[in-house]
Short mmCIF file of N, CA and C in Angstrom, two decimals:
data_model
loop_
_atom_site.label_atom_id
_atom_site.label_comp_id
_atom_site.label_asym_id
_atom_site.label_seq_id
_atom_site.Cartn_x
_atom_site.Cartn_y
_atom_site.Cartn_z
N MET U 152 98.90 129.27 136.59
CA MET U 152 99.20 128.31 137.63
C MET U 152 98.60 126.95 137.30
N ILE U 153 97.35 126.97 136.83
CA ILE U 153 96.69 125.72 136.50
C ILE U 153 97.42 125.03 135.36
N ARG U 154 97.91 125.80 134.40
CA ARG U 154 98.66 125.22 133.28
C ARG U 154 99.90 124.49 133.77
N VAL U 155 100.56 125.05 134.74
CA VAL U 155 101.77 124.43 135.27
C VAL U 155 101.44 123.07 135.88
N PHE U 156 100.37 123.02 136.67
CA PHE U 156 99.97 121.74 137.27
C PHE U 156 99.53 120.74 136.21
N HIS U 157 98.84 121.24 135.20
CA HIS U 157 98.40 120.37 134.11
C HIS U 157 99.62 119.76 133.39
N LYS U 158 100.60 120.60 133.07
CA LYS U 158 101.82 120.10 132.41
C LYS U 158 102.57 119.12 133.32
N PHE U 159 102.63 119.45 134.59
CA PHE U 159 103.32 118.60 135.55
C PHE U 159 102.62 117.24 135.66
N ARG U 160 101.29 117.25 135.75
CA ARG U 160 100.52 116.01 135.84
C ARG U 160 100.69 115.18 134.57
N LYS U 161 100.66 115.85 133.44
CA LYS U 161 100.82 115.16 132.17
C LYS U 161 102.20 114.50 132.08
N ARG U 162 103.22 115.22 132.52
CA ARG U 162 104.58 114.67 132.49
C ARG U 162 104.71 113.47 133.44
N LEU U 163 104.06 113.53 134.60
CA LEU U 163 104.08 112.41 135.53
C LEU U 163 103.41 111.18 134.92
N GLU U 164 102.32 111.40 134.21
CA GLU U 164 101.64 110.28 133.57
C GLU U 164 102.54 109.64 132.52
N GLU U 165 103.28 110.45 131.77
CA GLU U 165 104.21 109.92 130.77
C GLU U 165 105.31 109.09 131.41
N VAL U 166 105.81 109.59 132.53
CA VAL U 166 106.89 108.89 133.22
C VAL U 166 106.40 107.56 133.81
N ARG U 167 105.17 107.54 134.31
CA ARG U 167 104.63 106.34 134.93
C ARG U 167 104.34 105.23 133.92
N ARG U 168 104.00 105.61 132.69
CA ARG U 168 103.68 104.60 131.68
C ARG U 168 104.92 103.79 131.37
N PRO U 169 104.77 102.47 131.35
CA PRO U 169 105.94 101.67 130.99
C PRO U 169 106.27 101.87 129.52
N SER U 170 107.54 102.02 129.23
CA SER U 170 107.93 102.19 127.84
C SER U 170 107.89 100.84 127.15
N PRO U 171 107.44 100.81 125.91
CA PRO U 171 107.39 99.54 125.21
C PRO U 171 108.80 98.98 125.03
N VAL U 172 108.93 97.72 125.32
CA VAL U 172 110.23 97.06 125.21
C VAL U 172 110.35 96.49 123.80
N PRO U 173 111.35 96.92 123.05
CA PRO U 173 111.49 96.38 121.70
C PRO U 173 111.91 94.92 121.77
N PRO U 174 111.45 94.10 120.82
CA PRO U 174 111.84 92.69 120.83
C PRO U 174 113.33 92.56 120.55
N PRO U 175 113.95 91.53 121.08
CA PRO U 175 115.36 91.32 120.81
C PRO U 175 115.61 91.18 119.31
N VAL U 176 116.73 91.70 118.87
CA VAL U 176 117.03 91.70 117.44
C VAL U 176 117.16 90.28 116.89
N ASN U 177 117.79 89.41 117.62
CA ASN U 177 118.05 88.05 117.13
C ASN U 177 117.11 87.01 117.72
N ARG U 178 115.90 87.39 118.05
CA ARG U 178 114.98 86.44 118.65
C ARG U 178 114.48 85.43 117.61
N GLN U 179 114.14 84.27 118.07
CA GLN U 179 113.61 83.22 117.19
C GLN U 179 112.17 83.53 116.85
N ARG U 180 111.83 83.48 115.59
CA ARG U 180 110.46 83.71 115.16
C ARG U 180 109.81 82.39 114.85
N ASN U 181 108.49 82.31 115.07
CA ASN U 181 107.81 81.05 114.79
C ASN U 181 107.32 81.04 113.35
N LEU U 182 106.89 79.88 112.89
CA LEU U 182 106.54 79.72 111.48
C LEU U 182 105.30 80.52 111.11
N PHE U 183 104.38 80.73 112.05
CA PHE U 183 103.18 81.50 111.72
C PHE U 183 103.50 82.98 111.56
N GLU U 184 104.41 83.49 112.38
CA GLU U 184 104.85 84.87 112.23
C GLU U 184 105.56 85.04 110.89
N ALA U 185 106.40 84.08 110.55
CA ALA U 185 107.11 84.13 109.27
C ALA U 185 106.13 84.07 108.11
N ALA U 186 105.14 83.18 108.19
CA ALA U 186 104.17 83.04 107.11
C ALA U 186 103.34 84.32 106.95
N ALA U 187 102.88 84.88 108.05
CA ALA U 187 102.07 86.11 107.99
C ALA U 187 102.88 87.25 107.39
N THR U 188 104.11 87.39 107.82
CA THR U 188 104.97 88.45 107.30
C THR U 188 105.28 88.23 105.83
N TYR U 189 105.56 86.98 105.47
CA TYR U 189 105.88 86.63 104.09
C TYR U 189 104.70 86.93 103.16
N VAL U 190 103.52 86.47 103.52
CA VAL U 190 102.33 86.67 102.67
C VAL U 190 101.99 88.15 102.57
N ALA U 191 102.03 88.87 103.68
CA ALA U 191 101.74 90.30 103.65
C ALA U 191 102.74 91.04 102.77
N ALA U 192 104.01 90.68 102.87
CA ALA U 192 105.03 91.32 102.05
C ALA U 192 104.81 91.00 100.56
N CYS U 193 104.46 89.77 100.27
CA CYS U 193 104.18 89.40 98.87
C CYS U 193 102.97 90.17 98.34
N ALA U 194 101.95 90.33 99.15
CA ALA U 194 100.75 91.06 98.73
C ALA U 194 101.07 92.53 98.45
N GLU U 195 102.07 93.06 99.14
CA GLU U 195 102.46 94.46 98.96
C GLU U 195 103.63 94.62 97.99
N ASN U 196 104.01 93.53 97.31
CA ASN U 196 105.14 93.53 96.38
C ASN U 196 106.44 93.99 97.05
N ASP U 197 106.61 93.60 98.30
CA ASP U 197 107.80 93.94 99.07
C ASP U 197 108.77 92.76 99.01
N LEU U 198 109.64 92.78 98.00
CA LEU U 198 110.56 91.65 97.81
C LEU U 198 111.53 91.50 98.96
N ASP U 199 112.02 92.60 99.50
CA ASP U 199 112.95 92.53 100.62
C ASP U 199 112.27 91.95 101.86
N GLY U 200 111.04 92.37 102.12
CA GLY U 200 110.31 91.86 103.28
C GLY U 200 110.01 90.38 103.16
N SER U 201 109.62 89.94 101.97
CA SER U 201 109.33 88.51 101.80
C SER U 201 110.59 87.68 101.89
N ALA U 202 111.69 88.19 101.36
CA ALA U 202 112.96 87.47 101.46
C ALA U 202 113.43 87.37 102.91
N GLU U 203 113.25 88.45 103.65
CA GLU U 203 113.63 88.45 105.07
C GLU U 203 112.81 87.42 105.85
N ALA U 204 111.50 87.41 105.64
CA ALA U 204 110.63 86.46 106.34
C ALA U 204 110.96 85.03 105.95
N ALA U 205 111.34 84.81 104.71
CA ALA U 205 111.69 83.46 104.25
C ALA U 205 112.95 82.94 104.94
N ARG U 206 113.79 83.83 105.42
CA ARG U 206 115.01 83.41 106.11
C ARG U 206 114.76 83.04 107.57
N TRP U 207 113.60 83.39 108.12
CA TRP U 207 113.33 83.15 109.53
C TRP U 207 113.12 81.69 109.86
N VAL U 208 112.60 80.92 108.93
CA VAL U 208 112.30 79.50 109.18
C VAL U 208 112.72 78.69 107.96
N SER U 209 112.66 77.39 108.09
CA SER U 209 113.01 76.52 106.96
C SER U 209 111.95 76.66 105.86
N PRO U 210 112.32 76.32 104.62
CA PRO U 210 111.33 76.39 103.53
C PRO U 210 110.10 75.51 103.79
N GLU U 211 110.32 74.35 104.41
CA GLU U 211 109.20 73.46 104.71
C GLU U 211 108.26 74.09 105.73
N ALA U 212 108.83 74.70 106.75
CA ALA U 212 108.01 75.34 107.78
C ALA U 212 107.26 76.53 107.20
N LEU U 213 107.92 77.31 106.34
CA LEU U 213 107.26 78.44 105.72
C LEU U 213 106.10 77.97 104.84
N SER U 214 106.33 76.90 104.10
CA SER U 214 105.28 76.35 103.25
C SER U 214 104.08 75.90 104.07
N PHE U 215 104.34 75.23 105.19
CA PHE U 215 103.26 74.81 106.08
C PHE U 215 102.51 76.01 106.62
N GLY U 216 103.24 77.04 107.05
CA GLY U 216 102.61 78.25 107.61
C GLY U 216 101.77 78.98 106.58
N VAL U 217 102.28 79.09 105.35
CA VAL U 217 101.52 79.76 104.29
C VAL U 217 100.27 78.96 103.97
N ASN U 218 100.38 77.64 103.93
CA ASN U 218 99.22 76.78 103.68
C ASN U 218 98.17 76.96 104.78
N GLU U 219 98.61 76.98 106.02
CA GLU U 219 97.68 77.16 107.15
C GLU U 219 97.01 78.53 107.08
N LEU U 220 97.77 79.56 106.74
CA LEU U 220 97.22 80.90 106.60
C LEU U 220 96.18 80.94 105.47
N ALA U 221 96.48 80.30 104.35
CA ALA U 221 95.54 80.27 103.23
C ALA U 221 94.25 79.56 103.62
N CYS U 222 94.37 78.44 104.30
CA CYS U 222 93.17 77.71 104.74
C CYS U 222 92.31 78.56 105.66
N ARG U 223 92.94 79.19 106.63
CA ARG U 223 92.19 80.02 107.57
C ARG U 223 91.54 81.21 106.87
N ALA U 224 92.25 81.81 105.93
CA ALA U 224 91.70 82.96 105.20
C ALA U 224 90.50 82.56 104.36
N VAL U 225 90.61 81.43 103.66
CA VAL U 225 89.50 80.97 102.82
C VAL U 225 88.29 80.62 103.68
N ILE U 226 88.52 79.96 104.79
CA ILE U 226 87.41 79.63 105.69
C ILE U 226 86.74 80.90 106.21
N ALA U 227 87.53 81.88 106.62
CA ALA U 227 86.96 83.14 107.13
C ALA U 227 86.16 83.86 106.05
N LEU U 228 86.70 83.92 104.85
CA LEU U 228 85.97 84.57 103.76
C LEU U 228 84.71 83.81 103.39
N ALA U 229 84.78 82.48 103.41
CA ALA U 229 83.60 81.67 103.09
C ALA U 229 82.49 81.92 104.11
N ARG U 230 82.85 81.97 105.37
CA ARG U 230 81.85 82.25 106.41
C ARG U 230 81.27 83.66 106.25
N GLU U 231 82.14 84.61 105.95
CA GLU U 231 81.72 86.00 105.80
C GLU U 231 80.74 86.17 104.63
N HIS U 232 80.97 85.42 103.55
CA HIS U 232 80.14 85.54 102.35
C HIS U 232 79.08 84.44 102.25
N ASP U 233 79.02 83.59 103.26
CA ASP U 233 78.05 82.50 103.29
C ASP U 233 78.14 81.64 102.02
N GLU U 234 79.37 81.27 101.68
CA GLU U 234 79.64 80.41 100.53
C GLU U 234 80.56 79.29 100.97
N SER U 235 80.74 78.32 100.10
CA SER U 235 81.63 77.21 100.44
C SER U 235 83.09 77.65 100.27
N PRO U 236 83.99 77.05 101.04
CA PRO U 236 85.41 77.36 100.86
C PRO U 236 85.89 77.10 99.43
N ARG U 237 85.37 76.05 98.79
CA ARG U 237 85.77 75.74 97.42
C ARG U 237 85.40 76.89 96.48
N THR U 238 84.19 77.43 96.62
CA THR U 238 83.74 78.53 95.77
C THR U 238 84.61 79.77 95.99
N VAL U 239 84.90 80.06 97.24
CA VAL U 239 85.73 81.23 97.57
C VAL U 239 87.14 81.06 97.03
N ALA U 240 87.73 79.90 97.22
CA ALA U 240 89.10 79.65 96.75
C ALA U 240 89.18 79.80 95.23
N ARG U 241 88.23 79.24 94.54
CA ARG U 241 88.23 79.33 93.07
C ARG U 241 88.05 80.79 92.62
N ALA U 242 87.17 81.51 93.31
CA ALA U 242 86.95 82.92 92.96
C ALA U 242 88.22 83.75 93.19
N LEU U 243 88.90 83.50 94.30
CA LEU U 243 90.13 84.24 94.59
C LEU U 243 91.20 84.01 93.52
N LEU U 244 91.22 82.81 92.97
CA LEU U 244 92.20 82.48 91.94
C LEU U 244 91.71 82.81 90.53
N GLY U 245 90.49 83.32 90.43
CA GLY U 245 89.96 83.68 89.13
C GLY U 245 89.54 82.49 88.29
N LEU U 246 89.22 81.38 88.95
CA LEU U 246 88.81 80.17 88.24
C LEU U 246 87.28 80.15 88.12
N PRO U 247 86.77 79.49 87.07
CA PRO U 247 85.31 79.39 86.95
C PRO U 247 84.74 78.48 88.05
N ALA U 248 83.49 78.70 88.37
CA ALA U 248 82.84 77.87 89.40
C ALA U 248 82.83 76.43 88.96
N ALA U 249 83.03 75.55 89.90
CA ALA U 249 83.10 74.11 89.58
C ALA U 249 81.72 73.52 89.45
#
């Protein structure tokens, strides 16, 4: 009997939870979403994913977004490692210290 109530309560909880609404298929994406998706896809060698993200915005907007993402990433890594952004950027690119 207790099992029946437990299953019933569990089912009610499932029904009460709002179902996640999927985003519209043709929704407009912003340049930061495109840049994040593009860079992540490139890092994972996902050519289809990077090509798809590149179609979401203009090449100029994508370039700006990727640049902004790179700046923020270098700053975050520099703070995390207590180093200058210049040192971190050069290290990431495999360049000798300046």
